[in-house]
Each structure stands twice: as structure tokens, then as C-alpha cells.
Amino acid sequence: MTSLFNSSSLIGPPLRLNLKAQATRGNPYCMITVTMQLRSTERQLGSALALCILALIPWGIPRARALDNGLAMTPTMGWLHWERFMCNLDCREEPDSCISEQLFMQMADLMVSDGWKDAGYEYLCIDDCWMAPQRDSEGRLQADPHRFPGGIPRLANYVHSKGLKLGIYADVGNNTCAGFPGSFGYYDIDAQTFADWGVDLLKFDGCHCDSIQLLADGYKYMSSALNKTGRSIVYSCEWPLYMLPLQQPNYEEIRQYCNHWRSFADIYDSWQSVKNILDWTSSQQDRIVHVAGPGGWNDPDMLVIGNFGLSWDQQVTQMALWAIMAAPLLMSNDLRSISPQAKALLQHKDVIAINQDPLGKQGYQLRKAGNFEVWERPLAGLAWAIAVTNRQEIGGPLSYTISIVSLGRGVACNPACHITQLLPVKRELGFHEWTSELKIRINPTGTVLLRVEKRSHTSKTLL
Ligand code: GLA
């Protein structure tokens, strides 16, 4: 039940409450179970006790050193062609959806005219299939001359003239995943070529590499080759994804070389694919969450919002959870035909603010309760984001009761907080005391995303 903050309730009749502050499954920061019997007159003592307990808990594992290129201090935001346009080379039959200069110029125009840039989506990124099948006579990669008649430099100029940044794709091995020339043996030349062209981000794939050692060495080498060019180039890796089948990745080490890194399979335009990514992330959170931070992020792959495979509620779930996971927000959709509803979701300022929160801590799954999953993310200014997903795929909306004391390691609402629902629709949910409960309703496969702001007992102002 919603309990509006009311100072007189602090001195009401004695009331016996069972408070269970649980940081359960996979909260990497704190593994405690506190069960307390409180009277309302004992609440202040309870608060003090909880703070004492929390003071004894390691507040966070220190983050590993990040790649020192000053980039990706918040998760990268932009557009990436792969999931929506894949490797469409047929510009005769499908001039509007083949991988061509025209596609990227149109997207650049729309990123500016339709508010994407203003919302924070800055990087316009080319994925696989931009290259000509052969390197040039000096060993440099070249764009397909028919599909990119002005080459990458002209496209980069165009993108820059719009105030955007350009991303490109290459591969650490002998060939890209789609069979175009790989960078193995050409790391320095390719890094310099990208810098000369004015590229601002490199997605470096891991197909067709002969050994795990060459894979690791190649990712490291390319990191320093990019650095040596002197140009600021965000380095987006897939190193752990290709390592995982053979060896547990060392994420602390990867963070020293990459600005973000994919660990899990390619996203598809389907609910099953989004669920697989979420389930993998929660199952691995003890390994990956503490590694993320300014300069280096876990990358659960592209946003597929605005395409064909996700229902409205599932799109809400992707947006909410990508914000909780501090994920790079790289949309792969068609900005020329996106629905106003999907656009509003992708441009939701408050949700983007959670994704881009300056504290830079990735969220985690706090608990699974039947078909409900509760996730939380610490934010700057002692605020928290809370996401509750209804994973039941039969029936209608279900109610879930949040025990306020369980949020934010027991302190998000101590002694009180103000809660705003951001998704699926924005609603002020008012003031809540530490000991109260909040009942929400969630559609099947949907998510309710909340922002919790701490308030002091007496002043009702931000602490
Ligand atoms: C791999 C990557 C994808 C995409 C394709 C391109 O599968 O994981 O994101 O870049 O290659 O071929």
C-alpha cells in the first residue's frame, strides 16, 4: 500500500512490524538478511541500527582501472545498423535498406531533425559489410565503391557537420563475421586509416581468429594502436563473447583495454532474445556488475525498440533494464519509419538520465519472487532506480507489493523517500516511509520503472 509521508505517523500507536531487509541473489555489494521487530516508537532506533549494519558492509568492490582514453564516461549512445539492416548488399533491389552511404546520411539527418541528438544519441555507427572485398594497393581497408561512392571520409565529414560522431566496424581476426577483410596483421594500418578518416568509434568483432591467445593479443594491440593515433576513438569490443566458450573472461583486464565489451550472443528482434540477455546478465552479475563504471561498460547489445518483434510492454522492459544495466544505448531500428510511441520511449529523458547517471554504477537483480524480478541501481545523490518485471506470459496484469525497507540496500528510503514511476507512464507516487509498502501493477512481460529519491523525516526535502 502507498503510504504518503506524514510526520504525525511517527508518533502513532505502537505497531509491530516484521521488516525483512534482504539483499539476496547476486547483490554483489551486500549479502545480509536483517529481520527486526519494531514498534513505531522504535523506528528511529531501527534506522540507526540499519545504518550501523550498513556501515559494516563493504559498500562496493573498487572498480578496475579503465582504459585511459577519457571516453565513454557514461554509456555510449547512438545508432548501429546491424540488427535492423544486417548485411544487405543489394542496392539495386533494396536501395533504401542496403548498407550504403545513403542509409547513413538519412539516419544522420533524422538523428538531428527528430530530436535523437538532443536526447543524447550521438554516435552513428556502421557495422559489418561496409568494406570492399579487397584492401587497396597499400594494404588499407576501403569502403565498397558502389555503396559508399564518397568513401568513409565523405560520410565522416557529413556526420560531423551534423554535430554527430561516426562509428565503424572491423574484426580482430582474418575476416569479419560476414567474410570481409579482417584486421589481423593490419592493426596499425587500420587504426591509422580510421583515425585519418575521422572515425570516432570502432566496433571490433572477434570472428575468424585462430586462437584465444591471438584474440586477446589482437584486442590489446588494437587498443594501443588506436591510442597511438592520437584521435579519440571509442573502443567497443566483443572479446569476452568469443572467449567465453573456452575460458572465463577476465573482465577487470578487458576493462583496461576496451570502453565497452559484449559478453553474450547477438540480440534478435524477439522477446526470447531479450529474456536470454537479461537471464545471462543476472546469472553472471557477481562477475560483471562491479567492473562497469565510467570509461568501461558491459554491453548487452543493441536496443531493438521500434522494430517488429517486441510488444509494447516488452519494449518498455528493454528500455528500463538497459537503463538499470548501464548499457550502451545503441538503437538498431529505422528512424525513417519508427512509431511515435517507440520514439517517445527511446527519447524518454528520465529513463535516459538513469542510464547516463554520473555515479556510473551498474544495477543488478535484487531478487526473483515467483514470476517477478526486482532490479535496482544506485544513482548519484543517494537516489535509486528500481525496476520490477512481470515475467509471467499468461493472464493479465499482476500486482506486486514492494517492501520499501528492502530497497537500495535498506537505506534508499531511510527514513523516507519520494517515488516517481517513470515507466510505463510517468506518475508521482508520493512520499513513503521506510516501513511502508508500495503496491504496483505490471503487465505480462512488462516492467514498472521507479526513481526513488531520499527525503529527510522532518523537512520532506532532499537530504
Ligand atoms: C557478430 C556481432 C554482431 C554483428 C555481426 C556482423 O555476430 O556479434 O553484433 O556485428 O557479427 O557480422
Short mmCIF file of C-alpha atoms and ligand atoms in Angstrom, two decimals:
data_model
loop_
_atom_site.label_atom_id
_atom_site.label_comp_id
_atom_site.label_asym_id
_atom_site.label_seq_id
_atom_site.Cartn_x
_atom_site.Cartn_y
_atom_site.Cartn_z
CA MET A 1 0.00 0.00 0.00
CA THR A 2 1.14 3.50 -0.72
CA SER A 3 1.90 5.38 2.46
CA LEU A 4 2.17 9.13 1.99
CA PHE A 5 4.77 10.71 4.17
CA ASN A 6 3.20 12.20 7.24
CA SER A 7 5.28 13.26 10.22
CA SER A 8 2.44 12.59 12.68
CA SER A 9 2.58 8.90 11.78
CA LEU A 10 5.94 8.77 13.53
CA ILE A 11 4.32 9.06 16.91
CA GLY A 12 1.27 6.91 16.34
CA PRO A 13 0.27 3.92 18.46
CA PRO A 14 2.83 1.16 18.91
CA LEU A 15 2.78 -1.10 15.91
CA ARG A 16 4.51 -4.44 15.48
CA LEU A 17 6.08 -4.89 12.10
CA ASN A 18 8.23 -7.54 10.55
CA LEU A 19 10.86 -5.89 8.48
CA LYS A 20 12.92 -8.03 6.26
CA ALA A 21 15.71 -6.16 4.60
CA GLN A 22 17.12 -8.62 2.20
CA ALA A 23 19.86 -8.20 -0.28
CA THR A 24 19.54 -11.54 -1.92
CA ARG A 25 20.59 -13.36 -5.05
CA GLY A 26 23.52 -11.74 -6.58
CA ASN A 27 23.57 -8.34 -4.96
CA PRO A 28 27.29 -8.08 -5.34
CA TYR A 29 27.72 -5.45 -2.70
CA CYS A 30 25.92 -6.73 0.26
CA MET A 31 24.73 -10.13 1.33
CA ILE A 32 22.76 -9.66 4.53
CA THR A 33 19.45 -10.59 5.94
CA VAL A 34 18.16 -8.35 8.69
CA THR A 35 14.99 -9.30 10.47
CA MET A 36 13.82 -6.85 13.07
CA GLN A 37 10.79 -6.48 15.28
CA LEU A 38 9.99 -2.77 15.53
CA ARG A 39 7.45 -0.62 17.28
CA SER A 40 6.80 2.72 15.67
CA THR A 41 8.46 4.38 18.67
CA GLU A 42 11.50 2.27 17.95
CA ARG A 43 11.74 3.24 14.33
CA GLN A 44 14.49 5.76 14.86
CA LEU A 45 16.49 3.18 16.74
CA GLY A 46 15.80 0.81 13.86
CA SER A 47 17.04 3.34 11.36
CA ALA A 48 20.20 3.87 13.33
CA LEU A 49 20.72 0.13 13.65
CA ALA A 50 20.31 -0.39 9.92
CA LEU A 51 22.79 2.37 9.20
CA CYS A 52 25.27 0.80 11.60
CA ILE A 53 24.91 -2.57 9.90
CA LEU A 54 25.29 -0.97 6.50
CA ALA A 55 28.39 0.85 7.66
CA LEU A 56 29.97 -2.55 8.29
CA ILE A 57 29.25 -3.81 4.80
CA PRO A 58 31.76 -3.19 2.05
CA TRP A 59 29.96 -0.51 0.05
CA GLY A 60 31.40 -1.57 -3.22
CA ILE A 61 34.24 -3.50 -4.65
CA PRO A 62 36.72 -0.99 -6.05
CA ARG A 63 36.39 -0.81 -9.80
CA ALA A 64 39.19 -1.99 -12.02
CA ARG A 65 41.27 0.57 -13.83
CA ALA A 66 39.58 1.75 -17.02
CA LEU A 67 41.02 2.29 -20.47
CA ASP A 68 42.57 5.70 -20.05
CA ASN A 69 41.26 7.43 -23.18
CA GLY A 70 38.82 9.76 -21.41
CA LEU A 71 35.90 8.40 -23.45
CA ALA A 72 32.59 6.71 -22.58
CA MET A 73 32.41 8.31 -19.15
CA THR A 74 28.73 7.44 -19.42
CA PRO A 75 27.43 4.60 -21.62
CA THR A 76 27.73 5.37 -25.34
CA MET A 77 24.50 6.42 -27.04
CA GLY A 78 23.79 6.19 -30.74
CA TRP A 79 22.57 4.11 -33.64
CA LEU A 80 24.10 0.93 -35.09
CA HIS A 81 22.90 -0.67 -38.30
CA TRP A 82 23.33 -4.40 -37.61
CA GLU A 83 20.15 -5.83 -36.08
CA ARG A 84 17.79 -3.94 -38.38
CA PHE A 85 19.74 -3.82 -41.66
CA MET A 86 22.21 -6.69 -41.27
CA CYS A 87 24.34 -7.37 -44.38
CA ASN A 88 22.03 -6.16 -47.10
CA LEU A 89 24.28 -5.56 -50.11
CA ASP A 90 21.55 -5.35 -52.72
CA CYS A 91 21.22 -1.66 -53.50
CA ARG A 92 19.56 -2.39 -56.84
CA GLU A 93 16.60 -4.25 -55.38
CA GLU A 94 16.54 -2.57 -51.99
CA PRO A 95 18.07 0.89 -52.32
CA ASP A 96 16.51 2.07 -49.06
CA SER A 97 17.77 -0.69 -46.82
CA CYS A 98 21.12 -1.75 -48.26
CA ILE A 99 24.30 -0.85 -46.36
CA SER A 100 25.22 2.36 -48.13
CA GLU A 101 26.30 5.94 -47.70
CA GLN A 102 22.72 6.97 -48.36
CA LEU A 103 21.36 4.94 -45.44
CA PHE A 104 23.78 6.57 -43.00
CA MET A 105 23.24 10.08 -44.37
CA GLN A 106 19.50 9.68 -44.00
CA MET A 107 19.91 8.43 -40.45
CA ALA A 108 22.26 11.33 -39.68
CA ASP A 109 19.67 13.81 -40.93
CA LEU A 110 16.95 12.24 -38.80
CA MET A 111 19.12 11.96 -35.72
CA VAL A 112 19.32 15.74 -35.78
CA SER A 113 15.87 16.71 -37.10
CA ASP A 114 13.88 14.28 -34.95
CA GLY A 115 15.40 15.03 -31.58
CA TRP A 116 17.65 11.96 -31.25
CA LYS A 117 20.82 14.00 -30.97
CA ASP A 118 19.25 16.29 -28.40
CA ALA A 119 18.18 13.23 -26.41
CA GLY A 120 21.83 12.11 -26.30
CA TYR A 121 22.14 9.68 -29.24
CA GLU A 122 25.41 10.89 -30.69
CA TYR A 123 27.26 8.05 -32.42
CA LEU A 124 26.05 6.93 -35.85
CA CYS A 125 27.67 3.54 -36.27
CA ILE A 126 28.38 1.37 -39.30
CA ASP A 127 28.51 -2.39 -38.62
CA ASP A 128 29.76 -5.20 -40.85
CA CYS A 129 29.52 -5.19 -44.66
CA TRP A 130 30.71 -1.68 -45.46
CA MET A 131 34.01 -2.82 -46.96
CA ALA A 132 35.11 -3.65 -50.45
CA PRO A 133 36.15 -7.32 -50.68
CA GLN A 134 39.84 -6.40 -51.02
CA ARG A 135 42.24 -3.97 -49.36
CA ASP A 136 43.75 -1.28 -51.61
CA SER A 137 47.24 -1.47 -53.14
CA GLU A 138 48.74 -0.04 -49.94
CA GLY A 139 47.03 -2.56 -47.71
CA ARG A 140 44.37 -0.19 -46.46
CA LEU A 141 40.75 -1.13 -45.95
CA GLN A 142 38.43 0.57 -48.42
CA ALA A 143 34.70 1.06 -48.48
CA ASP A 144 32.68 -0.63 -51.22
CA PRO A 145 32.93 1.96 -54.04
CA HIS A 146 29.40 1.43 -55.30
CA ARG A 147 27.62 1.62 -51.98
CA PHE A 148 29.91 4.30 -50.48
CA PRO A 149 30.88 6.39 -53.54
CA GLY A 150 32.40 9.15 -51.39
CA GLY A 151 34.30 6.70 -49.21
CA ILE A 152 34.22 6.86 -45.44
CA PRO A 153 35.90 10.33 -45.26
CA ARG A 154 32.97 12.00 -47.04
CA LEU A 155 30.49 10.23 -44.79
CA ALA A 156 32.51 11.19 -41.71
CA ASN A 157 32.52 14.83 -42.82
CA TYR A 158 28.80 14.74 -43.34
CA VAL A 159 28.16 13.13 -39.97
CA HIS A 160 30.47 15.61 -38.24
CA SER A 161 28.80 18.54 -39.99
CA LYS A 162 25.61 17.47 -38.22
CA GLY A 163 27.35 17.53 -34.85
CA LEU A 164 27.34 13.73 -34.66
CA LYS A 165 30.13 11.16 -34.41
CA LEU A 166 30.85 8.25 -36.75
CA GLY A 167 31.41 4.64 -35.69
CA ILE A 168 32.89 1.91 -37.88
CA TYR A 169 33.34 -1.87 -37.69
CA ALA A 170 36.31 -4.18 -38.15
CA ASP A 171 37.42 -7.60 -36.91
CA VAL A 172 40.40 -8.80 -34.88
CA GLY A 173 40.74 -11.97 -36.99
CA ASN A 174 41.34 -12.88 -40.61
CA ASN A 175 37.86 -11.90 -41.79
CA THR A 176 34.83 -10.12 -40.44
CA CYS A 177 31.90 -12.32 -39.44
CA ALA A 178 30.32 -11.66 -42.84
CA GLY A 179 33.56 -12.52 -44.67
CA PHE A 180 35.07 -9.11 -45.44
CA PRO A 181 38.78 -8.41 -44.79
CA GLY A 182 39.83 -8.83 -41.17
CA SER A 183 42.40 -6.68 -39.40
CA PHE A 184 44.78 -9.48 -38.35
CA GLY A 185 48.24 -8.40 -39.44
CA TYR A 186 47.00 -4.87 -40.18
CA TYR A 187 46.16 -3.46 -36.77
CA ASP A 188 48.40 -0.37 -37.02
CA ILE A 189 47.40 0.40 -40.61
CA ASP A 190 43.69 0.02 -39.81
CA ALA A 191 43.83 2.13 -36.66
CA GLN A 192 45.63 4.88 -38.58
CA THR A 193 43.22 4.61 -41.52
CA PHE A 194 40.22 5.02 -39.20
CA ALA A 195 41.86 7.99 -37.48
CA ASP A 196 42.72 9.60 -40.85
CA TRP A 197 39.14 9.17 -41.99
CA GLY A 198 37.80 10.89 -38.85
CA VAL A 199 36.21 7.83 -37.26
CA ASP A 200 35.11 8.28 -33.63
CA LEU A 201 34.24 4.72 -32.55
CA LEU A 202 35.44 1.26 -33.55
CA LYS A 203 33.35 -1.85 -33.00
CA PHE A 204 35.95 -4.61 -33.13
CA ASP A 205 34.45 -8.03 -33.72
CA GLY A 206 36.10 -11.37 -32.93
CA CYS A 207 35.28 -13.76 -35.79
CA HIS A 208 37.81 -15.90 -37.62
CA CYS A 209 40.61 -15.65 -35.11
CA ASP A 210 42.94 -18.65 -35.00
CA SER A 211 43.39 -18.93 -31.24
CA ILE A 212 42.23 -17.47 -27.97
CA GLN A 213 45.73 -16.09 -27.44
CA LEU A 214 45.68 -14.27 -30.77
CA LEU A 215 42.21 -12.98 -29.91
CA ALA A 216 43.36 -11.48 -26.61
CA ASP A 217 46.62 -10.16 -28.06
CA GLY A 218 44.75 -8.64 -31.01
CA TYR A 219 42.23 -6.82 -28.84
CA LYS A 220 45.03 -5.43 -26.68
CA TYR A 221 47.17 -4.46 -29.64
CA MET A 222 44.33 -2.63 -31.36
CA SER A 223 43.60 -0.74 -28.14
CA SER A 224 47.09 0.74 -28.10
CA ALA A 225 47.16 1.19 -31.88
CA LEU A 226 44.04 3.36 -31.62
CA ASN A 227 45.60 5.24 -28.74
CA LYS A 228 48.78 5.87 -30.70
CA THR A 229 46.87 7.61 -33.48
CA GLY A 230 46.10 10.42 -31.04
CA ARG A 231 42.46 10.55 -32.17
CA SER A 232 39.70 9.98 -29.62
CA ILE A 233 38.13 6.71 -30.72
CA VAL A 234 35.71 4.80 -28.50
CA TYR A 235 36.79 1.15 -28.50
CA SER A 236 33.87 -1.28 -28.49
CA CYS A 237 34.99 -4.89 -28.06
CA GLU A 238 33.47 -8.36 -28.36
CA TRP A 239 36.45 -10.02 -26.71
CA PRO A 240 34.62 -11.76 -23.84
CA LEU A 241 31.91 -13.13 -26.15
CA TYR A 242 34.48 -15.04 -28.17
CA MET A 243 36.43 -16.10 -25.08
CA LEU A 244 33.54 -17.44 -23.07
CA PRO A 245 33.14 -20.82 -24.75
CA LEU A 246 36.80 -21.56 -23.99
CA GLN A 247 37.78 -19.60 -20.92
CA GLN A 248 36.24 -17.38 -18.25
CA PRO A 249 37.00 -13.79 -19.33
CA ASN A 250 38.97 -11.58 -17.02
CA TYR A 251 36.65 -8.56 -17.07
CA GLU A 252 39.00 -6.42 -14.99
CA GLU A 253 41.66 -6.90 -17.63
CA ILE A 254 39.24 -6.28 -20.51
CA ARG A 255 38.18 -3.00 -18.90
CA GLN A 256 41.76 -1.79 -19.14
CA TYR A 257 41.62 -2.07 -22.92
CA CYS A 258 38.01 -1.50 -24.02
CA ASN A 259 35.32 1.14 -23.48
CA HIS A 260 32.60 -1.50 -23.70
CA TRP A 261 32.52 -5.19 -24.26
CA ARG A 262 29.91 -7.67 -25.46
CA SER A 263 29.71 -10.90 -23.47
CA PHE A 264 26.57 -12.52 -24.76
CA ALA A 265 25.10 -13.65 -28.06
CA ASP A 266 23.75 -11.24 -30.67
CA ILE A 267 20.41 -9.68 -29.91
CA TYR A 268 17.49 -10.58 -32.17
CA ASP A 269 14.24 -8.75 -32.59
CA SER A 270 12.42 -11.07 -30.18
CA TRP A 271 11.30 -11.30 -26.56
CA GLN A 272 13.15 -14.61 -26.22
CA SER A 273 16.39 -12.88 -27.14
CA VAL A 274 15.83 -10.02 -24.67
CA LYS A 275 14.99 -12.56 -21.94
CA ASN A 276 18.13 -14.58 -22.70
CA ILE A 277 20.27 -11.47 -22.31
CA LEU A 278 18.61 -10.50 -19.03
CA ASP A 279 18.88 -14.02 -17.63
CA TRP A 280 22.52 -14.30 -18.59
CA THR A 281 23.27 -10.90 -17.07
CA SER A 282 21.60 -11.70 -13.75
CA SER A 283 23.26 -15.12 -13.61
CA GLN A 284 26.69 -13.50 -14.11
CA GLN A 285 26.17 -10.33 -12.13
CA ASP A 286 28.64 -11.22 -9.40
CA ARG A 287 31.31 -11.34 -12.09
CA ILE A 288 30.38 -8.38 -14.26
CA VAL A 289 28.47 -5.67 -12.39
CA HIS A 290 31.28 -4.28 -10.26
CA VAL A 291 33.56 -4.00 -13.30
CA ALA A 292 31.36 -1.43 -15.06
CA GLY A 293 31.91 2.25 -14.47
CA PRO A 294 32.92 5.49 -16.16
CA GLY A 295 35.13 4.59 -19.10
CA GLY A 296 34.11 0.92 -19.36
CA TRP A 297 30.72 -0.79 -19.63
CA ASN A 298 29.18 -4.21 -20.06
CA ASP A 299 27.38 -4.23 -23.40
CA PRO A 300 24.22 -6.37 -23.62
CA ASP A 301 23.90 -5.42 -27.32
CA MET A 302 21.59 -3.14 -29.31
CA LEU A 303 18.18 -1.71 -28.48
CA VAL A 304 15.64 -3.27 -30.84
CA ILE A 305 12.81 -0.97 -29.76
CA GLY A 306 10.84 0.32 -32.74
CA ASN A 307 11.12 -2.83 -34.83
CA PHE A 308 8.77 -5.82 -35.25
CA GLY A 309 9.41 -8.43 -32.59
CA LEU A 310 8.67 -6.84 -29.22
CA SER A 311 5.25 -5.93 -27.85
CA TRP A 312 4.86 -2.51 -26.26
CA ASP A 313 5.42 -3.92 -22.77
CA GLN A 314 8.49 -5.81 -23.92
CA GLN A 315 9.92 -2.62 -25.41
CA VAL A 316 9.34 -0.92 -22.07
CA THR A 317 11.18 -3.79 -20.40
CA GLN A 318 14.15 -3.44 -22.73
CA MET A 319 14.40 0.31 -22.19
CA ALA A 320 14.04 0.05 -18.40
CA LEU A 321 16.51 -2.79 -17.98
CA TRP A 322 19.10 -1.32 -20.35
CA ALA A 323 18.95 1.79 -18.13
CA ILE A 324 19.38 -0.33 -14.98
CA MET A 325 22.29 -2.23 -16.57
CA ALA A 326 24.12 0.99 -17.53
CA ALA A 327 24.21 -0.42 -21.04
CA PRO A 328 25.39 1.43 -24.13
CA LEU A 329 22.20 2.62 -25.82
CA LEU A 330 22.81 1.77 -29.46
CA MET A 331 19.49 1.63 -31.27
CA SER A 332 19.13 -0.57 -34.31
CA ASN A 333 15.90 0.46 -35.98
CA ASP A 334 14.65 2.52 -38.89
CA LEU A 335 14.41 6.14 -37.81
CA ARG A 336 12.55 6.91 -41.06
CA SER A 337 9.50 4.92 -40.03
CA ILE A 338 9.66 4.50 -36.25
CA SER A 339 6.33 4.86 -34.40
CA PRO A 340 5.78 7.92 -32.22
CA GLN A 341 5.32 5.62 -29.21
CA ALA A 342 8.66 3.84 -29.69
CA LYS A 343 10.34 7.20 -30.33
CA ALA A 344 8.95 8.64 -27.10
CA LEU A 345 10.18 5.59 -25.18
CA LEU A 346 13.68 5.80 -26.67
CA GLN A 347 13.84 9.54 -26.06
CA HIS A 348 12.43 9.38 -22.51
CA LYS A 349 14.56 11.94 -20.68
CA ASP A 350 14.13 10.48 -17.20
CA VAL A 351 14.99 6.96 -18.30
CA ILE A 352 18.00 8.18 -20.27
CA ALA A 353 19.07 10.10 -17.15
CA ILE A 354 19.13 6.80 -15.24
CA ASN A 355 21.17 5.15 -17.99
CA GLN A 356 23.57 8.10 -18.05
CA ASP A 357 23.71 8.60 -14.28
CA PRO A 358 27.04 10.20 -13.35
CA LEU A 359 27.71 7.80 -10.47
CA GLY A 360 28.23 5.20 -13.18
CA LYS A 361 27.34 2.11 -11.18
CA GLN A 362 25.61 -0.74 -12.99
CA GLY A 363 22.43 -2.12 -11.40
CA TYR A 364 21.73 -5.72 -10.51
CA GLN A 365 18.89 -8.11 -9.93
CA LEU A 366 17.90 -7.82 -6.29
CA ARG A 367 15.50 -10.72 -6.16
CA LYS A 368 13.31 -13.09 -8.05
CA ALA A 369 9.94 -13.71 -6.47
CA GLY A 370 7.93 -16.18 -8.50
CA ASN A 371 7.39 -14.53 -11.84
CA PHE A 372 8.56 -11.13 -10.64
CA GLU A 373 12.08 -9.85 -10.93
CA VAL A 374 13.22 -6.84 -8.93
CA TRP A 375 16.29 -4.95 -10.17
CA GLU A 376 17.89 -1.88 -8.63
CA ARG A 377 20.62 0.59 -9.49
CA PRO A 378 22.29 3.13 -7.21
CA LEU A 379 22.25 6.66 -8.61
CA ALA A 380 24.02 9.90 -7.82
CA GLY A 381 22.59 11.95 -4.94
CA LEU A 382 21.59 8.86 -2.93
CA ALA A 383 18.78 8.12 -5.39
CA TRP A 384 17.94 4.68 -6.74
CA ALA A 385 16.28 3.25 -9.82
CA ILE A 386 14.05 0.24 -9.23
CA ALA A 387 12.65 -1.97 -11.97
CA VAL A 388 10.07 -4.70 -11.40
CA THR A 389 9.38 -7.04 -14.32
CA ASN A 390 6.45 -9.42 -14.61
CA ARG A 391 7.80 -12.46 -16.41
CA GLN A 392 4.50 -14.34 -16.46
CA GLU A 393 3.38 -14.84 -20.05
CA ILE A 394 -0.19 -15.89 -19.38
CA GLY A 395 -3.04 -13.85 -17.93
CA GLY A 396 -3.33 -10.13 -17.35
CA PRO A 397 -1.61 -7.50 -15.19
CA LEU A 398 -0.42 -8.71 -11.79
CA SER A 399 0.07 -6.81 -8.54
CA TYR A 400 3.39 -6.82 -6.75
CA THR A 401 3.94 -5.36 -3.31
CA ILE A 402 7.30 -3.75 -2.71
CA SER A 403 8.50 -3.65 0.85
CA ILE A 404 10.08 -0.19 0.93
CA VAL A 405 12.67 -1.22 3.50
CA SER A 406 14.11 -3.74 1.07
CA LEU A 407 15.08 -1.12 -1.50
CA GLY A 408 18.54 0.29 -2.02
CA ARG A 409 20.39 -1.89 0.48
CA GLY A 410 17.95 -0.89 3.16
CA VAL A 411 18.79 2.81 3.02
CA ALA A 412 17.16 4.19 -0.13
CA CYS A 413 14.07 5.14 1.84
CA ASN A 414 15.50 5.61 5.29
CA PRO A 415 13.78 7.43 6.86
CA ALA A 416 11.58 8.29 3.88
CA CYS A 417 11.65 8.80 0.18
CA HIS A 418 9.77 10.21 -2.76
CA ILE A 419 8.94 7.78 -5.55
CA THR A 420 8.22 8.61 -9.18
CA GLN A 421 7.08 5.97 -11.61
CA LEU A 422 8.83 6.61 -14.93
CA LEU A 423 7.61 3.65 -17.00
CA PRO A 424 5.30 2.52 -18.47
CA VAL A 425 3.83 6.00 -17.79
CA LYS A 426 5.11 8.78 -15.61
CA ARG A 427 3.26 9.14 -12.29
CA GLU A 428 4.18 10.71 -8.98
CA LEU A 429 3.69 8.08 -6.29
CA GLY A 430 4.36 10.41 -3.37
CA PHE A 431 6.22 10.05 -0.09
CA HIS A 432 6.92 6.72 1.51
CA GLU A 433 8.25 5.81 4.90
CA TRP A 434 10.88 3.20 5.48
CA THR A 435 8.35 0.80 6.96
CA SER A 436 5.66 1.13 4.33
CA GLU A 437 4.75 -0.91 1.30
CA LEU A 438 4.05 0.06 -2.28
CA LYS A 439 1.72 -1.91 -4.48
CA ILE A 440 2.26 -1.74 -8.24
CA ARG A 441 0.59 -3.46 -11.18
CA ILE A 442 2.64 -4.82 -14.03
CA ASN A 443 1.55 -6.09 -17.41
CA PRO A 444 2.74 -9.52 -18.58
CA THR A 445 6.35 -9.20 -19.87
CA GLY A 446 6.26 -5.52 -18.89
CA THR A 447 8.25 -3.53 -16.36
CA VAL A 448 7.50 -0.76 -13.91
CA LEU A 449 10.48 1.55 -13.56
CA LEU A 450 10.69 3.76 -10.48
CA ARG A 451 13.00 6.53 -9.37
CA VAL A 452 13.43 6.74 -5.61
CA GLU A 453 14.73 9.98 -4.09
CA LYS A 454 15.73 10.06 -0.48
CA ARG A 455 13.95 12.54 1.80
CA SER A 456 14.60 13.53 5.38
CA HIS A 457 11.97 12.80 8.01
CA THR A 458 11.29 16.32 9.06
CA SER A 459 11.77 18.63 6.15
CA LYS A 460 10.46 16.48 3.30
CA THR A 461 13.33 17.97 1.34
CA LEU A 462 16.12 16.16 -0.41
CA LEU A 463 18.77 15.03 2.03
C1 GLA B 1 28.76 -10.59 -34.98
C2 GLA B 1 28.47 -9.50 -33.98
C3 GLA B 1 27.25 -8.72 -34.42
C4 GLA B 1 27.48 -8.14 -35.80
C5 GLA B 1 27.82 -9.24 -36.77
C6 GLA B 1 28.25 -8.69 -38.11
O1 GLA B 1 27.78 -11.57 -35.00
O2 GLA B 1 28.28 -10.04 -32.70
O3 GLA B 1 26.96 -7.68 -33.50
O4 GLA B 1 28.49 -7.17 -35.73
O5 GLA B 1 28.91 -10.05 -36.27
O6 GLA B 1 28.67 -9.68 -38.99
#
